[in-house]
Coordinates of N, CA and C and ligand atoms in Angstrom, one line a residue:
M41 N 120.9 158.4 195.8 CA 120.5 159.7 195.2 C 121.4 160.0 194.0
T42 N 120.8 160.4 192.9 CA 121.6 160.7 191.7 C 122.2 162.1 191.9
Q43 N 123.5 162.2 191.8 CA 124.2 163.4 192.1 C 124.6 164.1 190.7
L44 N 125.0 163.2 189.8 CA 125.4 163.7 188.5 C 124.5 163.0 187.4
E45 N 123.9 163.7 186.6 CA 123.0 163.1 185.5 C 123.5 163.6 184.2
I46 N 124.0 162.7 183.4 CA 124.5 163.0 182.1 C 123.6 162.4 181.0
R47 N 123.2 163.2 180.1 CA 122.3 162.7 179.0 C 122.7 163.0 177.6
N48 N 122.8 162.0 176.8 CA 123.1 162.1 175.4 C 124.3 163.0 175.1
L49 N 125.3 162.8 175.9 CA 126.5 163.7 175.8 C 127.4 163.4 174.6
E50 N 127.7 164.5 173.9 CA 128.6 164.3 172.7 C 129.7 165.3 172.9
V51 N 131.0 164.8 172.8 CA 132.1 165.7 172.9 C 133.1 165.5 171.8
C52 N 133.5 166.6 171.1 CA 134.3 166.4 169.9 C 135.7 167.0 170.1
H53 N 136.6 166.4 169.3 CA 137.9 167.1 169.1 C 137.9 167.4 167.6
G54 N 137.6 168.6 167.2 CA 137.4 168.9 165.8 C 136.3 168.1 165.2
L55 N 136.5 167.4 164.2 CA 135.5 166.6 163.6 C 135.3 165.2 164.2
L56 N 136.2 164.8 165.1 CA 136.1 163.5 165.8 C 135.2 163.6 167.0
K57 N 134.2 162.7 166.9 CA 133.3 162.6 168.1 C 133.9 161.6 169.0
A58 N 134.5 162.1 170.1 CA 135.3 161.3 171.0 C 134.3 160.7 172.1
V59 N 133.2 161.4 172.4 CA 132.2 160.8 173.3 C 130.9 161.0 172.5
R60 N 130.2 159.8 172.4 CA 129.0 159.8 171.5 C 127.8 159.3 172.2
G61 N 126.8 160.2 172.5 CA 125.5 159.8 173.1 C 125.6 159.1 174.4
V62 N 126.5 159.6 175.3 CA 126.7 159.0 176.6 C 125.6 159.4 177.6
D63 N 124.9 158.4 178.2 CA 124.0 158.6 179.3 C 124.7 158.0 180.6
L64 N 124.7 158.8 181.6 CA 125.4 158.3 182.8 C 124.8 158.9 184.1
D65 N 124.5 158.1 185.1 CA 124.1 158.6 186.4 C 125.1 158.2 187.4
V66 N 125.5 159.2 188.2 CA 126.5 158.9 189.3 C 125.8 159.2 190.6
N67 N 125.8 158.2 191.5 CA 125.1 158.2 192.7 C 126.0 158.8 193.8
A68 N 125.4 159.5 194.8 CA 126.1 160.1 195.9 C 126.9 159.0 196.7
G69 N 128.1 159.2 196.9 CA 128.9 158.4 197.8 C 129.5 157.1 197.1
E70 N 129.2 156.9 195.9 CA 129.7 155.7 195.3 C 131.1 155.9 194.7
V71 N 131.8 154.8 194.4 CA 133.0 154.8 193.6 C 132.7 154.2 192.3
L72 N 132.7 155.0 191.3 CA 132.4 154.5 189.9 C 133.6 154.5 189.1
A73 N 133.9 153.4 188.5 CA 135.1 153.3 187.7 C 134.7 153.3 186.2
I74 N 135.5 154.0 185.4 CA 135.3 154.0 183.9 C 136.5 153.3 183.3
V75 N 136.2 152.3 182.6 CA 137.3 151.5 181.9 C 137.1 151.5 180.4
G76 N 138.1 151.2 179.7 CA 138.0 151.2 178.3 C 139.4 151.3 177.7
A77 N 139.6 150.8 176.4 CA 140.9 150.8 175.8 C 141.4 152.2 175.5
N78 N 142.6 152.4 175.2 CA 143.2 153.7 174.8 C 142.3 154.3 173.7
G79 N 142.0 155.6 173.9 CA 141.2 156.3 172.8 C 139.7 156.0 172.9
A80 N 139.2 155.3 174.0 CA 137.8 155.0 174.1 C 137.0 156.3 174.4
G81 N 137.6 157.3 174.9 CA 136.9 158.5 175.2 C 136.8 158.9 176.7
K82 N 137.5 158.1 177.5 CA 137.4 158.2 179.0 C 137.8 159.6 179.5
T83 N 139.0 160.0 179.0 CA 139.6 161.3 179.4 C 138.7 162.5 178.9
T84 N 138.2 162.3 177.7 CA 137.4 163.4 177.1 C 136.1 163.5 177.9
L85 N 135.5 162.4 178.3 CA 134.3 162.4 179.2 C 134.6 163.1 180.5
M86 N 135.7 162.7 181.1 CA 136.1 163.3 182.4 C 136.2 164.9 182.3
R87 N 136.9 165.2 181.2 CA 137.2 166.7 181.0 C 135.9 167.4 180.7
A88 N 135.0 166.8 180.1 CA 133.7 167.4 179.8 C 132.9 167.6 181.1
I89 N 133.0 166.6 182.0 CA 132.2 166.7 183.3 C 132.8 167.8 184.1
A90 N 134.2 167.9 184.0 CA 134.8 169.0 184.9 C 134.8 170.4 184.2
G91 N 134.4 170.4 183.0 CA 134.3 171.7 182.3 C 135.5 172.2 181.6
S92 N 136.5 171.3 181.5 CA 137.8 171.6 180.8 C 137.6 171.5 179.3
H93 N 136.5 170.8 178.9 CA 136.2 170.7 177.4 C 134.7 170.7 177.3
R94 N 134.3 171.7 176.5 CA 132.9 171.9 176.3 C 132.2 170.8 175.5
A95 N 131.1 170.3 175.9 CA 130.4 169.3 175.2 C 129.7 170.0 174.0
S96 N 129.5 169.2 172.9 CA 128.8 169.9 171.7 C 127.3 169.5 171.8
K97 N 127.0 168.5 172.5 CA 125.5 168.1 172.6 C 125.3 167.5 173.9
G98 N 124.0 167.5 174.3 CA 123.6 166.8 175.5 C 123.6 167.7 176.8
S99 N 123.4 167.0 177.9 CA 123.3 167.8 179.2 C 124.1 167.2 180.3
I100 N 124.5 168.0 181.3 CA 125.1 167.6 182.5 C 124.4 168.3 183.6
H101 N 123.8 167.5 184.5 CA 123.1 168.1 185.7 C 123.9 167.6 186.9
F102 N 124.2 168.6 187.8 CA 124.8 168.3 189.1 C 123.9 168.7 190.2
N103 N 123.6 167.8 191.1 CA 122.6 168.1 192.1 C 121.4 168.9 191.5
G104 N 120.9 168.4 190.4 CA 119.7 168.9 189.8 C 119.8 170.2 189.0
Q105 N 121.1 170.7 189.0 CA 121.2 172.0 188.2 C 122.1 171.8 187.0
D106 N 121.7 172.4 185.9 CA 122.4 172.3 184.6 C 123.7 173.0 184.7
I107 N 124.8 172.3 184.6 CA 126.1 172.9 184.7 C 126.9 172.9 183.4
G108 N 126.2 172.5 182.4 CA 126.8 172.3 181.1 C 127.5 173.5 180.5
A109 N 127.0 174.7 180.9 CA 127.6 175.9 180.3 C 128.6 176.6 181.3
L110 N 128.8 176.0 182.4 CA 129.7 176.6 183.4 C 131.2 176.3 183.1
P111 N 132.0 177.3 183.3 CA 133.5 177.0 183.1 C 134.0 176.2 184.3
A112 N 135.2 175.6 184.1 CA 135.7 174.6 185.1 C 135.7 175.2 186.5
H113 N 136.2 176.5 186.7 CA 136.4 177.0 188.1 C 135.0 177.1 188.8
Q114 N 134.0 177.4 188.0 CA 132.7 177.4 188.7 C 132.1 176.1 189.0
R115 N 132.5 175.0 188.3 CA 132.1 173.7 188.7 C 132.9 173.3 189.9
V116 N 134.2 173.7 190.1 CA 134.9 173.4 191.3 C 134.2 174.1 192.5
K117 N 133.7 175.3 192.3 CA 133.0 176.0 193.3 C 131.7 175.2 193.8
R118 N 131.1 174.5 192.8 CA 129.9 173.8 193.1 C 130.2 172.4 193.7
G119 N 131.5 172.0 193.6 CA 131.8 170.7 194.2 C 132.3 169.6 193.3
L120 N 132.8 170.0 192.1 CA 133.3 169.0 191.2 C 134.8 169.3 191.0
S121 N 135.6 168.3 191.3 CA 137.1 168.6 191.2 C 137.7 167.4 190.3
L122 N 138.5 167.8 189.4 CA 139.2 166.8 188.5 C 140.7 166.7 188.9
V123 N 141.2 165.5 189.0 CA 142.6 165.2 189.0 C 143.0 164.8 187.6
P124 N 143.5 165.7 186.8 CA 143.6 165.4 185.4 C 144.7 164.4 185.1
E125 N 144.5 163.7 184.0 CA 145.6 162.8 183.5 C 146.8 163.7 183.3
G126 N 148.0 163.2 183.7 CA 149.2 164.0 183.6 C 149.4 165.1 184.6
R127 N 148.5 165.1 185.6 CA 148.6 166.0 186.8 C 148.4 167.4 186.6
R128 N 149.1 168.0 185.6 CA 149.0 169.4 185.2 C 149.1 170.4 186.4
L129 N 150.1 170.2 187.2 CA 150.4 171.1 188.3 C 151.0 172.4 187.7
F130 N 151.0 173.5 188.5 CA 151.7 174.7 188.1 C 153.2 174.4 188.5
P131 N 154.0 174.2 187.5 CA 155.4 173.6 187.7 C 156.3 174.6 188.5
K132 N 156.1 175.9 188.3 CA 157.0 176.8 189.0 C 156.5 177.2 190.4
M133 N 155.3 176.7 190.8 CA 154.8 177.0 192.1 C 155.1 175.9 193.0
T134 N 155.2 176.2 194.3 CA 155.5 175.2 195.3 C 154.2 174.3 195.5
V135 N 154.5 173.2 196.3 CA 153.3 172.3 196.6 C 152.3 173.1 197.3
Q136 N 152.7 173.9 198.4 CA 151.8 174.7 199.1 C 151.0 175.7 198.2
E137 N 151.7 176.3 197.3 CA 151.1 177.3 196.4 C 150.1 176.6 195.5
N138 N 150.4 175.4 195.0 CA 149.5 174.7 194.2 C 148.2 174.4 194.9
L139 N 148.3 174.0 196.2 CA 147.2 173.7 197.0 C 146.4 175.0 197.3
A140 N 147.1 176.1 197.6 CA 146.4 177.4 198.0 C 145.6 177.9 196.8
V141 N 146.0 177.8 195.6 CA 145.2 178.2 194.5 C 143.9 177.6 194.4
S142 N 143.9 176.3 194.7 CA 142.6 175.5 194.6 C 141.8 175.8 195.8
A143 N 142.4 175.9 197.0 CA 141.7 176.2 198.2 C 140.9 177.5 198.1
Q144 N 141.5 178.5 197.3 CA 140.9 179.8 197.2 C 139.7 179.7 196.3
I145 N 139.7 178.9 195.2 CA 138.5 178.9 194.4 C 137.5 177.8 194.8
G146 N 137.9 176.9 195.7 CA 137.0 175.8 196.1 C 136.0 176.2 197.2
R147 N 135.4 175.2 197.8 CA 134.4 175.4 198.8 C 135.1 175.2 200.2
S148 N 134.4 175.7 201.2 CA 134.9 175.4 202.5 C 134.4 174.1 203.0
G149 N 135.1 173.4 203.9 CA 134.7 172.1 204.3 C 135.8 171.5 205.2
N150 N 135.8 170.2 205.3 CA 136.8 169.5 206.2 C 138.2 169.5 205.7
W151 N 138.4 169.6 204.4 CA 139.7 169.6 203.9 C 140.3 171.0 203.9
S152 N 141.6 171.0 204.4 CA 142.3 172.3 204.4 C 143.7 172.0 204.0
I153 N 144.5 173.0 203.7 CA 145.9 172.7 203.3 C 146.6 171.9 204.4
D154 N 146.4 172.2 205.7 CA 147.0 171.4 206.7 C 146.5 169.9 206.7
S155 N 145.2 169.7 206.5 CA 144.8 168.3 206.6 C 145.3 167.5 205.3
I156 N 145.5 168.2 204.2 CA 146.1 167.5 203.1 C 147.5 167.0 203.5
F157 N 148.3 167.9 204.2 CA 149.6 167.5 204.6 C 149.6 166.3 205.6
E158 N 148.5 166.3 206.4 CA 148.4 165.2 207.4 C 148.2 163.9 206.6
V159 N 147.4 163.9 205.6 CA 147.1 162.7 204.8 C 148.3 162.3 203.9
F160 N 148.8 163.2 203.3 CA 150.0 162.9 202.4 C 151.3 163.3 203.1
E161 N 151.6 162.5 204.1 CA 152.8 162.9 204.9 C 154.1 163.1 204.1
N162 N 154.1 162.3 203.0 CA 155.3 162.4 202.1 C 155.5 163.8 201.5
L163 N 154.5 164.6 201.6 CA 154.6 166.0 201.0 C 155.1 167.0 202.0
V164 N 155.1 166.6 203.3 CA 155.4 167.6 204.3 C 156.8 168.2 204.1
K165 N 157.8 167.4 203.8 CA 159.1 167.9 203.6 C 159.3 168.6 202.3
R166 N 158.3 168.4 201.4 CA 158.4 169.0 200.1 C 157.5 170.3 200.0
R167 N 157.0 170.7 201.1 CA 156.0 171.7 201.1 C 156.4 173.0 200.3
H168 N 157.6 173.4 200.4 CA 158.1 174.6 199.8 C 158.9 174.3 198.5
A169 N 158.8 173.1 198.0 CA 159.6 172.7 196.8 C 158.7 173.0 195.6
K170 N 159.3 173.4 194.5 CA 158.5 173.7 193.3 C 158.0 172.4 192.7
A171 N 156.8 172.4 192.2 CA 156.2 171.2 191.7 C 157.0 170.5 190.6
E172 N 157.8 171.3 189.8 CA 158.6 170.6 188.8 C 159.7 169.8 189.3
T173 N 160.0 170.0 190.6 CA 161.2 169.2 191.2 C 160.7 167.9 191.9
L174 N 159.4 167.7 191.9 CA 158.8 166.6 192.7 C 159.0 165.3 191.9
S175 N 159.0 164.1 192.6 CA 158.9 162.8 192.0 C 157.5 162.6 191.5
G176 N 157.3 161.6 190.7 CA 156.0 161.3 190.1 C 155.0 161.1 191.2
G177 N 155.3 160.3 192.2 CA 154.4 160.0 193.3 C 154.1 161.3 194.1
E178 N 155.1 162.1 194.3 CA 154.8 163.4 195.0 C 153.9 164.3 194.2
Q179 N 154.2 164.3 192.9 CA 153.3 165.1 192.0 C 151.9 164.6 192.1
Q180 N 151.7 163.3 192.0 CA 150.3 162.8 192.0 C 149.6 163.1 193.4
A181 N 150.4 163.0 194.5 CA 149.8 163.3 195.8 C 149.4 164.8 195.8
T182 N 150.2 165.6 195.2 CA 149.9 167.1 195.2 C 148.7 167.3 194.3
A183 N 148.6 166.6 193.2 CA 147.4 166.8 192.3 C 146.1 166.3 193.0
I184 N 146.2 165.2 193.7 CA 145.0 164.8 194.4 C 144.7 165.7 195.6
G185 N 145.8 166.2 196.3 CA 145.6 167.2 197.3 C 144.9 168.4 196.8
R186 N 145.4 168.9 195.7 CA 144.8 170.1 195.1 C 143.3 170.0 194.8
A187 N 142.9 168.8 194.3 CA 141.5 168.5 194.1 C 140.7 168.5 195.4
L188 N 141.3 167.8 196.4 CA 140.6 167.6 197.6 C 140.4 168.9 198.4
V189 N 141.4 169.8 198.4 CA 141.4 170.9 199.2 C 140.3 171.9 198.8
A190 N 139.7 171.6 197.6 CA 138.6 172.4 197.1 C 137.3 171.8 197.7
N191 N 137.4 170.8 198.6 CA 136.3 170.2 199.2 C 135.2 169.7 198.2
P192 N 135.5 168.8 197.3 CA 134.6 168.4 196.3 C 133.5 167.5 196.9
E193 N 132.3 167.5 196.3 CA 131.3 166.4 196.5 C 131.7 165.2 195.6
I194 N 132.2 165.5 194.4 CA 132.6 164.5 193.5 C 134.0 164.8 193.1
I195 N 134.9 163.8 193.2 CA 136.3 163.9 192.7 C 136.4 163.0 191.5
L196 N 137.0 163.5 190.5 CA 137.2 162.8 189.2 C 138.7 162.5 189.1
L197 N 139.1 161.2 189.2 CA 140.5 160.8 189.2 C 140.8 160.2 187.8
D198 N 141.6 160.8 187.0 CA 141.8 160.3 185.7 C 143.2 159.7 185.6
E199 N 143.2 158.4 185.6 CA 144.5 157.6 185.5 C 145.5 158.0 186.5
V200 N 145.2 158.0 187.8 CA 146.1 158.6 188.8 C 147.3 157.6 189.0
S201 N 147.2 156.4 188.5 CA 148.3 155.5 188.8 C 149.3 155.5 187.6
L202 N 149.0 156.2 186.6 CA 149.9 156.2 185.4 C 151.3 156.6 185.7
G203 N 152.3 155.7 185.4 CA 153.7 156.0 185.5 C 154.2 155.9 186.9
L204 N 153.4 155.4 187.9 CA 153.9 155.3 189.3 C 154.2 153.8 189.6
S205 N 155.1 153.6 190.6 CA 155.4 152.2 191.0 C 154.2 151.7 191.7
P206 N 154.1 150.3 191.8 CA 153.0 149.7 192.5 C 152.9 150.2 193.9
A207 N 154.0 150.4 194.6 CA 153.9 150.8 196.0 C 153.3 152.2 196.1
I208 N 153.7 153.1 195.2 CA 153.2 154.5 195.2 C 151.7 154.4 194.9
V209 N 151.3 153.6 193.9 CA 149.9 153.5 193.5 C 149.1 153.0 194.7
D210 N 149.6 152.1 195.5 CA 148.9 151.6 196.7 C 148.7 152.8 197.7
R211 N 149.8 153.6 197.8 CA 149.6 154.8 198.7 C 148.6 155.8 198.2
V212 N 148.6 156.0 196.8 CA 147.6 156.9 196.3 C 146.2 156.3 196.5
Y213 N 146.0 155.0 196.3 CA 144.7 154.5 196.5 C 144.2 154.3 197.9
S214 N 145.2 154.4 198.8 CA 144.9 154.3 200.3 C 144.0 155.5 200.7
I215 N 143.9 156.5 199.9 CA 143.1 157.7 200.2 C 141.6 157.3 200.0
L216 N 141.2 156.3 199.2 CA 139.8 156.0 198.9 C 139.0 155.8 200.2
P217 N 139.4 154.9 201.1 CA 138.6 154.8 202.3 C 138.3 156.1 203.1
K218 N 139.3 157.0 203.0 CA 139.0 158.3 203.7 C 137.9 159.1 202.9
L219 N 137.9 158.9 201.6 CA 136.9 159.6 200.8 C 135.5 159.0 201.1
R220 N 135.5 157.7 201.2 CA 134.3 157.0 201.5 C 133.7 157.5 202.9
A221 N 134.6 157.7 203.8 CA 134.2 158.1 205.2 C 133.6 159.5 205.2
T222 N 134.1 160.3 204.2 CA 133.5 161.7 204.1 C 132.4 161.7 203.1
A223 N 131.9 160.6 202.6 CA 130.8 160.5 201.6 C 131.1 161.2 200.3
T224 N 132.4 161.3 200.0 CA 132.8 162.0 198.7 C 132.6 160.9 197.6
T225 N 131.9 161.3 196.6 CA 131.7 160.5 195.4 C 133.0 160.5 194.6
V226 N 133.4 159.3 194.1 CA 134.6 159.1 193.3 C 134.3 158.6 192.0
V227 N 134.7 159.3 190.9 CA 134.6 158.7 189.6 C 136.1 158.6 189.1
L228 N 136.5 157.3 188.8 CA 137.9 157.1 188.4 C 138.0 156.4 187.1
V229 N 139.1 156.8 186.4 CA 139.5 156.1 185.2 C 140.7 155.4 185.5
E230 N 140.7 154.1 185.3 CA 141.9 153.3 185.7 C 142.1 152.1 184.7
Q231 N 143.3 151.9 184.3 CA 143.6 150.9 183.3 C 143.7 149.5 184.0
D232 N 144.1 149.5 185.3 CA 144.3 148.2 186.0 C 143.0 147.6 186.4
L233 N 142.6 146.6 185.7 CA 141.2 146.0 185.9 C 141.2 145.4 187.3
G234 N 142.3 144.8 187.7 CA 142.3 144.1 189.0 C 142.0 145.1 190.1
R235 N 142.6 146.3 190.0 CA 142.4 147.3 191.0 C 140.9 147.9 190.9
V236 N 140.5 148.0 189.7 CA 139.1 148.5 189.5 C 138.1 147.6 190.2
L237 N 138.3 146.3 190.0 CA 137.4 145.3 190.6 C 137.5 145.3 192.1
K238 N 138.6 145.7 192.7 CA 138.8 145.7 194.1 C 138.2 147.0 194.7
V239 N 138.3 148.1 194.1 CA 137.9 149.4 194.8 C 136.6 150.0 194.4
S240 N 136.0 149.5 193.2 CA 134.8 150.2 192.7 C 133.5 149.6 193.2
D241 N 132.4 150.4 193.2 CA 131.1 149.9 193.5 C 130.4 149.6 192.2
R242 N 130.7 150.3 191.2 CA 130.1 150.2 189.9 C 131.1 150.5 188.8
I243 N 130.9 149.9 187.6 CA 131.8 150.0 186.5 C 131.0 150.4 185.3
I244 N 131.6 151.3 184.5 CA 131.1 151.5 183.1 C 132.3 151.3 182.2
C245 N 132.0 150.6 181.1 CA 133.0 150.4 180.1 C 132.7 151.1 178.8
M246 N 133.7 151.9 178.3 CA 133.5 152.6 177.1 C 134.2 152.0 176.0
L247 N 133.7 152.1 174.8 CA 134.3 151.6 173.6 C 133.9 152.6 172.5
E248 N 135.0 153.2 171.8 CA 134.8 154.1 170.7 C 133.7 155.2 171.1
G249 N 133.9 155.8 172.2 CA 133.1 156.9 172.6 C 131.7 156.6 173.2
Q250 N 131.4 155.3 173.3 CA 130.1 155.0 173.8 C 130.2 154.1 175.0
V251 N 129.1 154.1 175.9 CA 129.1 153.2 177.0 C 128.5 151.9 176.5
V252 N 129.3 150.8 176.6 CA 128.9 149.5 176.1 C 128.5 148.5 177.2
L253 N 128.9 148.8 178.4 CA 128.6 147.9 179.5 C 128.5 148.8 180.8
Q254 N 127.6 148.5 181.6 CA 127.6 149.1 183.0 C 126.9 148.3 183.9
G255 N 127.3 148.3 185.2 CA 126.6 147.6 186.2 C 127.4 147.6 187.5
P256 N 126.8 147.1 188.6 CA 127.5 147.0 189.9 C 128.7 146.0 189.7
T257 N 129.8 146.4 190.3 CA 131.0 145.6 190.2 C 130.8 144.2 190.6
A258 N 130.0 144.0 191.7 CA 129.7 142.6 192.2 C 129.0 141.8 191.2
E259 N 128.3 142.4 190.3 CA 127.5 141.6 189.3 C 128.1 141.4 188.0
L260 N 129.3 142.0 187.8 CA 130.0 141.9 186.5 C 131.2 140.9 186.6
T261 N 131.4 140.1 185.6 CA 132.6 139.2 185.6 C 133.7 139.9 184.8
R262 N 134.9 139.5 185.2 CA 136.1 140.0 184.4 C 135.9 139.7 182.9
E263 N 135.4 138.6 182.6 CA 135.2 138.2 181.2 C 134.2 139.2 180.5
Q264 N 133.1 139.5 181.1 CA 132.2 140.4 180.5 C 132.9 141.8 180.3
I265 N 133.6 142.2 181.3 CA 134.3 143.5 181.1 C 135.3 143.5 180.0
V266 N 136.1 142.4 180.0 CA 137.1 142.4 178.9 C 136.5 142.3 177.5
E267 N 135.4 141.6 177.4 CA 134.7 141.5 176.1 C 134.2 142.9 175.7
A268 N 133.6 143.6 176.7 CA 133.1 144.9 176.3 C 134.2 145.9 176.0
Y269 N 135.3 145.7 176.7 CA 136.5 146.6 176.6 C 137.0 146.5 175.1
F270 N 137.0 145.3 174.6 CA 137.6 145.1 173.3 C 136.5 145.0 172.2
G271 N 135.2 145.1 172.6 CA 134.2 144.9 171.6 C 134.4 143.6 170.8
L272 N 134.8 142.6 171.6 CA 135.1 141.3 171.0 C 136.2 141.2 170.0
K273 N 137.0 142.3 169.9 CA 138.1 142.3 169.0 C 139.3 141.8 169.8
T274 N 139.4 140.5 169.9 CA 140.4 139.9 170.8 C 141.9 140.2 170.4
S275 N 142.1 140.6 169.2 CA 143.4 140.9 168.7 C 144.0 142.1 169.5
R276 N 143.2 142.9 170.2 CA 143.7 144.1 170.9 C 143.9 143.7 172.4
K277 N 143.8 142.4 172.7 CA 143.8 142.0 174.1 C 145.0 142.4 174.9
E278 N 146.2 142.5 174.2 CA 147.4 142.7 174.9 C 147.4 144.1 175.7
K279 N 146.5 145.0 175.4 CA 146.5 146.2 176.1 C 145.9 146.2 177.5
V280 N 145.2 145.1 177.9 CA 144.6 144.9 179.2 C 145.7 144.6 180.2
Q281 N 145.6 145.2 181.4 CA 146.5 144.8 182.5 C 145.7 143.8 183.3
P282 N 146.3 142.6 183.6 CA 145.5 141.6 184.4 C 145.2 142.1 185.8
Ligands
ATP65 P1 143.6 157.0 177.0 O1 143.4 155.8 177.9 O2 144.7 156.7 176.0 O3 143.8 158.2 177.8 P2 140.9 157.7 176.5 O4 139.9 156.6 176.6 O5 141.0 158.6 177.7 O6 142.3 157.1 176.1 P3 140.6 160.1 175.0 O7 141.9 160.6 175.4 O8 139.4 160.7 175.6 O9 140.5 158.5 175.3 O10 140.5 160.1 173.4 C1 139.3 159.8 172.7 C2 139.6 160.1 171.2 O11 139.8 161.5 171.1 C3 140.8 159.4 170.7 O12 140.5 159.0 169.3 C4 141.9 160.5 170.7 O13 142.9 160.3 169.7 C5 141.1 161.7 170.5 N1 141.7 162.9 171.1 C6 141.9 163.0 172.4 N2 142.4 164.3 172.7 C7 142.5 164.9 171.5 C8 143.0 166.2 171.1 N3 143.4 167.1 172.0 N4 142.9 166.5 169.8 C9 142.4 165.6 168.9 N5 141.9 164.4 169.2 C10 142.0 164.0 170.5

């Protein structure tokens, strides 16, 4: 079932069209990965879906309803939560307070502040610590917890592994099976192609604001993805992580 339907989406930063004519369907319960080089428009697309950045053209339907004009907090209420690139926690608030803000504007469901602490055990002892004092991994766990405690139908994860050690990234990604078990749809932006190939059901590749390749992960080769990623400009190959 199509949960999110995006048609002819255009999103601008001033005069720059960062997302150009994107059509995208997201199916309920899938893990969809968005890949592409730096500046391809992935974050801008995620922010437009979440309502943090208003699209200048096109439509976004969520569960059949047009959400294109809704502000971010109302999209959270309908079941769309973003874990933004750079985490963007409230730095002076504690872990618990960061979670509480989101729980208040979100939906009711299986996730609660207590169940977030059960899943992210490393946060328990940091419960009353200000977000600005947390390590990168603790901040990321808090950011994911903040999105989950709103009980989303779709969680948007934008480069959640950025700046984290491989062991912490493994811990962050260990949440995915739990999301699958609760039929939560996951849309993730990830630079690590190896990880994308391991965890996703479907991949879309963006280049210069457009979707240039999409398909089920099982049907795409690494070569196809890398070619689409660079638009055959092999001189930019060094930016791909194997
Ligand atoms: P990255 O992997 O580096 O995060 P990305 O694929 O997420 O890249 P975006 O961050 O969406 O790409 O950027 C798309 C384009 O929009 C780029 O050309 C970028 O320079 C530009 N851009 C992004 N944010 C802004 C901004 N706040 N103001 C002006 N231009 C921006």
